[in-house]
Structure formats: C-alpha cells, structure tokens
mmCIF file of C-alpha atoms in Angstrom:
data_model
loop_
_atom_site.group_PDB
_atom_site.id
_atom_site.type_symbol
_atom_site.label_atom_id
_atom_site.label_comp_id
_atom_site.label_asym_id
_atom_site.label_seq_id
_atom_site.Cartn_x
_atom_site.Cartn_y
_atom_site.Cartn_z
ATOM 1 C CA UNK A 1293 98.092 120.687 84.886
ATOM 2 C CA UNK A 1294 99.344 118.693 81.635
ATOM 3 C CA UNK A 1295 98.488 115.253 81.496
ATOM 4 C CA UNK A 1296 102.009 113.621 81.186
ATOM 5 C CA UNK A 1297 102.144 115.050 84.842
ATOM 6 C CA UNK A 1298 98.839 113.362 85.803
ATOM 7 C CA UNK A 1299 99.657 110.024 83.897
ATOM 8 C CA UNK A 1300 103.217 110.060 86.737
ATOM 9 C CA UNK A 1301 101.598 111.695 89.457
ATOM 10 C CA UNK A 1302 98.653 109.602 89.464
ATOM 11 C CA UNK A 1303 100.942 105.496 89.036
ATOM 12 C CA UNK A 1304 103.487 107.190 91.366
ATOM 13 C CA UNK A 1305 100.628 107.114 93.646
ATOM 14 C CA UNK A 1306 99.142 103.638 92.891
ATOM 15 C CA UNK A 1307 102.719 102.591 93.177
ATOM 16 C CA UNK A 1308 103.041 103.567 96.831
ATOM 17 C CA UNK A 1309 99.546 102.561 97.643
ATOM 18 C CA UNK A 1310 99.669 99.251 95.953
ATOM 19 C CA UNK A 1311 102.456 98.420 98.247
ATOM 20 C CA UNK A 1312 101.254 99.621 101.013
ATOM 21 C CA UNK A 1313 98.079 97.731 100.870
ATOM 22 C CA UNK A 1314 100.374 94.865 99.879
ATOM 23 C CA UNK A 1315 102.255 94.560 103.629
ATOM 24 C CA UNK A 1316 99.563 96.054 105.436
ATOM 25 C CA UNK A 1317 97.551 93.808 107.942
ATOM 26 C CA UNK A 1318 94.630 96.556 109.020
ATOM 27 C CA UNK A 1319 91.884 93.740 110.468
ATOM 28 C CA UNK A 1320 88.276 93.816 108.173
ATOM 29 C CA UNK A 1321 86.745 95.256 111.422
ATOM 30 C CA UNK A 1322 89.225 98.047 111.926
ATOM 31 C CA UNK A 1323 86.236 100.676 110.732
ATOM 32 C CA UNK A 1324 82.737 98.897 111.904
ATOM 33 C CA UNK A 1325 82.441 101.162 114.253
ATOM 34 C CA UNK A 1326 80.599 103.927 113.807
ATOM 35 C CA UNK A 1327 76.227 105.521 114.368
ATOM 36 C CA UNK A 1328 76.276 106.184 110.693
ATOM 37 C CA UNK A 1329 74.940 104.450 106.638
ATOM 38 C CA UNK A 1330 76.894 101.702 107.034
ATOM 39 C CA UNK A 1331 78.811 101.378 103.999
ATOM 40 C CA UNK A 1332 80.575 98.110 101.751
ATOM 41 C CA UNK A 1333 83.532 98.562 100.139
ATOM 42 C CA UNK A 1334 84.516 97.915 97.033
ATOM 43 C CA UNK A 1335 88.059 97.387 95.437
ATOM 44 C CA UNK A 1336 88.984 97.931 91.851
ATOM 45 C CA UNK A 1337 90.889 95.437 89.843
ATOM 46 C CA UNK A 1338 93.774 93.685 91.068
ATOM 47 C CA UNK A 1339 93.724 95.960 94.797
ATOM 48 C CA UNK A 1340 92.723 94.547 97.750
ATOM 49 C CA UNK A 1341 90.211 96.604 100.734
ATOM 50 C CA UNK A 1342 93.276 97.540 101.814
ATOM 51 C CA UNK A 1343 94.141 99.316 98.803
ATOM 52 C CA UNK A 1344 90.951 101.614 99.820
ATOM 53 C CA UNK A 1345 91.894 102.073 103.835
ATOM 54 C CA UNK A 1346 92.563 105.942 103.471
ATOM 55 C CA UNK A 1347 89.034 106.098 101.955
ATOM 56 C CA UNK A 1348 87.677 103.696 104.840
ATOM 57 C CA UNK A 1349 89.835 105.684 107.146
ATOM 58 C CA UNK A 1350 87.897 109.430 105.795
ATOM 59 C CA UNK A 1351 84.727 107.846 105.843
ATOM 60 C CA UNK A 1352 84.508 106.147 109.351
ATOM 61 C CA UNK A 1353 86.098 109.205 110.609
ATOM 62 C CA UNK A 1354 82.853 110.482 109.624
ATOM 63 C CA UNK A 1355 81.107 108.186 111.819
ATOM 64 C CA UNK A 1356 79.893 105.358 109.037
ATOM 65 C CA UNK A 1357 80.758 101.527 109.861
ATOM 66 C CA UNK A 1358 82.903 101.077 106.995
ATOM 67 C CA UNK A 1359 82.556 97.130 105.885
ATOM 68 C CA UNK A 1360 85.184 95.372 103.083
ATOM 69 C CA UNK A 1361 84.713 92.204 101.358
ATOM 70 C CA UNK A 1362 88.436 90.665 101.989
ATOM 71 C CA UNK A 1363 86.715 87.279 100.095
ATOM 72 C CA UNK A 1364 87.086 89.107 96.763
ATOM 73 C CA UNK A 1365 90.966 88.839 97.149
ATOM 74 C CA UNK A 1366 92.914 91.402 95.013
ATOM 75 C CA UNK A 1367 89.652 91.318 93.212
ATOM 76 C CA UNK A 1368 91.252 90.408 88.918
ATOM 77 C CA UNK A 1369 88.825 87.559 88.403
ATOM 78 C CA UNK A 1370 86.421 86.945 86.038
ATOM 79 C CA UNK A 1371 83.367 88.707 86.648
ATOM 80 C CA UNK A 1372 80.904 86.438 87.221
ATOM 81 C CA UNK A 1373 83.497 84.867 90.277
ATOM 82 C CA UNK A 1374 84.081 88.231 91.819
ATOM 83 C CA UNK A 1375 80.394 89.200 91.830
ATOM 84 C CA UNK A 1376 79.939 85.225 93.699
ATOM 85 C CA UNK A 1377 82.619 86.366 96.109
ATOM 86 C CA UNK A 1378 80.831 90.088 96.557
ATOM 87 C CA UNK A 1379 76.970 87.908 96.800
ATOM 88 C CA UNK A 1380 78.655 85.574 99.832
ATOM 89 C CA UNK A 1381 80.350 88.504 101.180
ATOM 90 C CA UNK A 1382 77.444 91.313 101.475
ATOM 91 C CA UNK A 1383 74.988 88.240 103.152
ATOM 92 C CA UNK A 1384 77.457 87.184 105.188
ATOM 93 C CA UNK A 1385 78.066 91.023 106.476
ATOM 94 C CA UNK A 1386 74.139 91.225 107.795
ATOM 95 C CA UNK A 1387 73.562 94.913 107.310
ATOM 96 C CA UNK A 1388 70.962 96.357 107.333
ATOM 97 C CA UNK A 1389 70.626 98.456 102.970
ATOM 98 C CA UNK A 1390 74.146 99.635 103.898
ATOM 99 C CA UNK A 1391 75.290 101.977 100.547
ATOM 100 C CA UNK A 1392 77.834 100.415 98.452
ATOM 101 C CA UNK A 1393 81.373 102.615 98.140
ATOM 102 C CA UNK A 1394 83.499 101.590 94.177
ATOM 103 C CA UNK A 1395 86.314 102.351 92.514
ATOM 104 C CA UNK A 1396 87.073 101.997 89.446
ATOM 105 C CA UNK A 1397 85.888 97.657 88.963
ATOM 106 C CA UNK A 1398 84.048 97.375 92.225
ATOM 107 C CA UNK A 1399 80.981 99.985 90.706
ATOM 108 C CA UNK A 1400 79.911 97.401 87.602
ATOM 109 C CA UNK A 1401 80.387 94.710 90.954
ATOM 110 C CA UNK A 1402 78.203 97.111 92.457
ATOM 111 C CA UNK A 1403 75.326 98.139 89.879
ATOM 112 C CA UNK A 1404 74.776 94.245 89.578
ATOM 113 C CA UNK A 1405 74.661 93.641 93.072
ATOM 114 C CA UNK A 1406 71.421 96.554 93.435
ATOM 115 C CA UNK A 1407 70.236 94.951 90.073
ATOM 116 C CA UNK A 1408 69.883 91.179 91.834
ATOM 117 C CA UNK A 1409 69.203 93.033 95.267
ATOM 118 C CA UNK A 1410 66.326 95.105 94.291
ATOM 119 C CA UNK A 1411 64.898 92.310 92.295
ATOM 120 C CA UNK A 1412 64.917 89.636 94.846
ATOM 121 C CA UNK A 1413 63.607 92.458 97.512
ATOM 122 C CA UNK A 1414 63.594 95.772 97.319
ATOM 123 C CA UNK A 1415 62.739 96.623 100.661
ATOM 124 C CA UNK A 1416 66.350 95.043 102.142
ATOM 125 C CA UNK A 1417 68.847 96.226 99.341
ATOM 126 C CA UNK A 1418 71.408 98.624 99.738
ATOM 127 C CA UNK A 1419 70.578 102.662 99.496
ATOM 128 C CA UNK A 1420 72.363 102.362 96.403
ATOM 129 C CA UNK A 1421 76.164 103.337 95.331
ATOM 130 C CA UNK A 1422 78.172 105.578 94.923
ATOM 131 C CA UNK A 1423 81.144 104.851 93.284
ATOM 132 C CA UNK A 1424 84.100 106.480 92.276
ATOM 133 C CA UNK A 1425 85.955 105.815 88.715
ATOM 134 C CA UNK A 1426 84.089 103.674 86.864
ATOM 135 C CA UNK A 1427 83.743 102.505 83.673
ATOM 136 C CA UNK A 1428 80.587 101.946 83.125
ATOM 137 C CA UNK A 1429 80.714 102.285 79.317
ATOM 138 C CA UNK A 1430 83.477 99.896 79.197
ATOM 139 C CA UNK A 1431 86.860 101.924 78.433
ATOM 140 C CA UNK A 1432 88.420 102.348 74.449
ATOM 141 C CA UNK A 1433 92.261 101.367 76.250
ATOM 142 C CA UNK A 1434 90.478 97.844 76.229
ATOM 143 C CA UNK A 1435 91.610 96.689 72.653
ATOM 144 C CA UNK A 1436 91.230 93.647 71.248
ATOM 145 C CA UNK A 1437 94.437 92.039 72.385
ATOM 146 C CA UNK A 1438 93.361 92.048 76.065
ATOM 147 C CA UNK A 1439 90.461 89.927 75.488
ATOM 148 C CA UNK A 1440 91.751 86.605 76.953
ATOM 149 C CA UNK A 1441 92.853 89.016 80.177
ATOM 150 C CA UNK A 1442 91.080 90.747 83.251
ATOM 151 C CA UNK A 1443 90.968 93.794 81.554
ATOM 152 C CA UNK A 1444 88.881 92.376 78.688
ATOM 153 C CA UNK A 1445 85.716 93.053 80.751
ATOM 154 C CA UNK A 1446 86.151 97.464 80.295
ATOM 155 C CA UNK A 1447 85.814 96.187 76.502
ATOM 156 C CA UNK A 1448 82.641 99.068 75.814
ATOM 157 C CA UNK A 1449 81.594 96.011 73.181
ATOM 158 C CA UNK A 1450 81.636 93.527 75.651
ATOM 159 C CA UNK A 1451 79.218 91.377 76.836
ATOM 160 C CA UNK A 1452 79.073 92.600 80.621
ATOM 161 C CA UNK A 1453 79.734 95.983 79.988
ATOM 162 C CA UNK A 1454 76.252 96.167 77.873
ATOM 163 C CA UNK A 1455 74.890 93.575 79.672
ATOM 164 C CA UNK A 1456 75.082 96.126 82.811
ATOM 165 C CA UNK A 1457 74.077 99.445 80.037
ATOM 166 C CA UNK A 1458 70.756 97.267 79.440
ATOM 167 C CA UNK A 1459 70.151 98.165 83.537
ATOM 168 C CA UNK A 1460 68.769 100.982 83.630
ATOM 169 C CA UNK A 1461 66.492 101.189 86.247
ATOM 170 C CA UNK A 1462 69.009 100.998 89.081
ATOM 171 C CA UNK A 1463 70.835 104.104 87.701
ATOM 172 C CA UNK A 1464 68.858 106.804 90.056
ATOM 173 C CA UNK A 1465 69.685 104.668 93.221
ATOM 174 C CA UNK A 1466 73.575 105.826 91.652
ATOM 175 C CA UNK A 1467 75.980 107.796 92.161
ATOM 176 C CA UNK A 1468 79.583 108.463 89.917
ATOM 177 C CA UNK A 1469 82.147 110.186 90.310
ATOM 178 C CA UNK A 1470 84.595 110.649 88.007
ATOM 179 C CA UNK A 1471 87.847 112.658 88.157
ATOM 180 C CA UNK A 1472 88.613 115.817 85.837
ATOM 181 C CA UNK A 1473 90.454 113.168 83.081
ATOM 182 C CA UNK A 1474 91.240 109.970 84.006
ATOM 183 C CA UNK A 1475 94.143 108.445 81.620
ATOM 184 C CA UNK A 1476 92.382 104.384 81.785
ATOM 185 C CA UNK A 1477 88.781 105.863 81.230
ATOM 186 C CA UNK A 1478 89.277 108.735 78.410
ATOM 187 C CA UNK A 1479 85.797 108.996 77.983
ATOM 188 C CA UNK A 1480 84.577 109.401 81.195
ATOM 189 C CA UNK A 1481 82.284 107.650 83.475
ATOM 190 C CA UNK A 1482 79.052 109.034 82.861
ATOM 191 C CA UNK A 1483 76.159 107.333 83.821
ATOM 192 C CA UNK A 1484 72.987 108.585 81.934
ATOM 193 C CA UNK A 1485 70.622 108.519 84.881
ATOM 194 C CA UNK A 1486 72.466 108.335 87.865
ATOM 195 C CA UNK A 1487 73.837 111.359 89.428
ATOM 196 C CA UNK A 1488 77.639 112.545 87.559
ATOM 197 C CA UNK A 1489 79.681 114.466 89.823
ATOM 198 C CA UNK A 1490 83.143 115.507 88.036
ATOM 199 C CA UNK A 1491 86.210 116.578 90.713
ATOM 200 C CA UNK A 1492 88.187 119.098 90.132
ATOM 201 C CA UNK A 1493 91.076 116.169 90.934
ATOM 202 C CA UNK A 1494 92.508 114.467 88.010
ATOM 203 C CA UNK A 1495 94.046 110.868 87.314
ATOM 204 C CA UNK A 1496 92.193 107.432 87.776
ATOM 205 C CA UNK A 1497 93.960 106.345 91.569
ATOM 206 C CA UNK A 1498 94.473 109.518 92.896
ATOM 207 C CA UNK A 1499 90.679 110.628 93.985
ATOM 208 C CA UNK A 1500 89.778 108.520 95.683
ATOM 209 C CA UNK A 1501 92.769 108.557 98.434
ATOM 210 C CA UNK A 1502 92.081 112.049 98.473
ATOM 211 C CA UNK A 1503 89.353 113.101 101.647
ATOM 212 C CA UNK A 1504 88.004 116.075 99.132
ATOM 213 C CA UNK A 1505 86.821 112.990 97.478
ATOM 214 C CA UNK A 1506 85.594 110.891 101.186
ATOM 215 C CA UNK A 1507 83.454 114.008 102.131
ATOM 216 C CA UNK A 1508 82.056 114.257 98.976
ATOM 217 C CA UNK A 1509 81.510 109.729 99.243
ATOM 218 C CA UNK A 1510 79.977 110.807 103.162
ATOM 219 C CA UNK A 1511 77.464 113.177 101.378
ATOM 220 C CA UNK A 1512 76.193 111.298 98.376
ATOM 221 C CA UNK A 1513 75.545 108.351 100.859
ATOM 222 C CA UNK A 1514 73.957 110.573 103.658
ATOM 223 C CA UNK A 1515 71.657 111.985 100.565
ATOM 224 C CA UNK A 1516 71.103 107.719 99.111
ATOM 225 C CA UNK A 1517 70.173 107.144 102.883
ATOM 226 C CA UNK A 1518 67.747 110.069 103.150
ATOM 227 C CA UNK A 1519 66.477 109.434 99.630
#
C-alpha cells in the first residue's frame, strides 16, 4: 500500500471515528463486566474515551472489564493537567492492579502513571502498559510553530519527552505496539527496554480499532498479568 493511500485511508477513518465518538452516548461502565484482567483505557490527544469504543468492545468480548477515565475529556490539555485528571480517575476506580491500555498521547500518560505508582507503592501499582502508536521518542512533525499548542508536547527535544525517556526503569513493564508505518510518528514508537511489536497494518489511527490489534493487546495484557 502506498503511503499516500495509507494517509488518505487513515484520516478518513479518524474523521468517521471522531464524529461517531462525539455523538456516542455509551455510558462509562458499559464494558466494566468480565472476569479477566481489568483494563484502564487512555485515549490519544483530542480523543475522548468513546473514540476507543471499538477497542473496548473487542477487549470486553475477550473477557476484560474495561474502564475509561471520563475526566480526561477530549484529552487536549497540557500533559500535567491530563496527568492530574488521570491520577484522580484511576484512584477513583479502585481497581486492583489493572493494565493500562493506551493510544498515542495516552501512552505518555500511562508511562508517567506507572513511574508514579511504582515509586509510591510497587505492590499496588498497575501491572503494566500496552501502548499503541505512542510517540515515546516524540515526533519530528512537532515543528517549532507548535511549541505553544498542545502538539508541542511531542517535540523530541521537549521537556516532557526528554524527562520520560530518562525514566527507563519502568520500560520492562511496557509493550509498545507500532504500526507498519505511522504518518504521525515517522521514526516509529520504539522504546528501549520495552517489548516492542510492529504490526502489519500501517497508519496512526486505524490500527487501534482493528480486531487483530485488540487480540494482540489481549495477549500482551495477559502476559503482563502473568509476569
């Protein structure tokens, strides 16, 4: 598949999903049943948790109780504010050692939550993080013009990306799932010390809604729980 075709299909997909999620009224506890490993969803930038409903539905069908953090809203706030909301939402859920499952910016939030939780109480920390298409090394598309916008977060030499990259101790608890080619993260999602997996499907947005990705996430969640 040509890269131009990938971009067109990926952005057509995100336009449909973004519109559908804006109109969706699925309640936050719709996927909270199940006997499997509990999962907490962390959406990407400018995505509400309902953007990840296809992934939540697939994971719930595989037995996982899936819990969103509605307080993140559309997740367009600065990272520290998003983190404050995520910490509060995670504490309110009161789950016993869940696995965090994230898309894009959500993976940066998830890694920070892991760092904080392991420092505070390793025995009660989330078991790990499965992140799909997360720019752990930033993105060279985060140009200087974006510095004062939410997209400035992804600058490879920005404070947030550099600080998170230095936190290597938690990387062994992270599964970084990259697409075959990601137009938003041209240099990929490789995270040193993590379990890195590359999908056959390209794009930044379509992979997170793909049933095959959901099955892979399920397998990695089970692996983190067993480990």
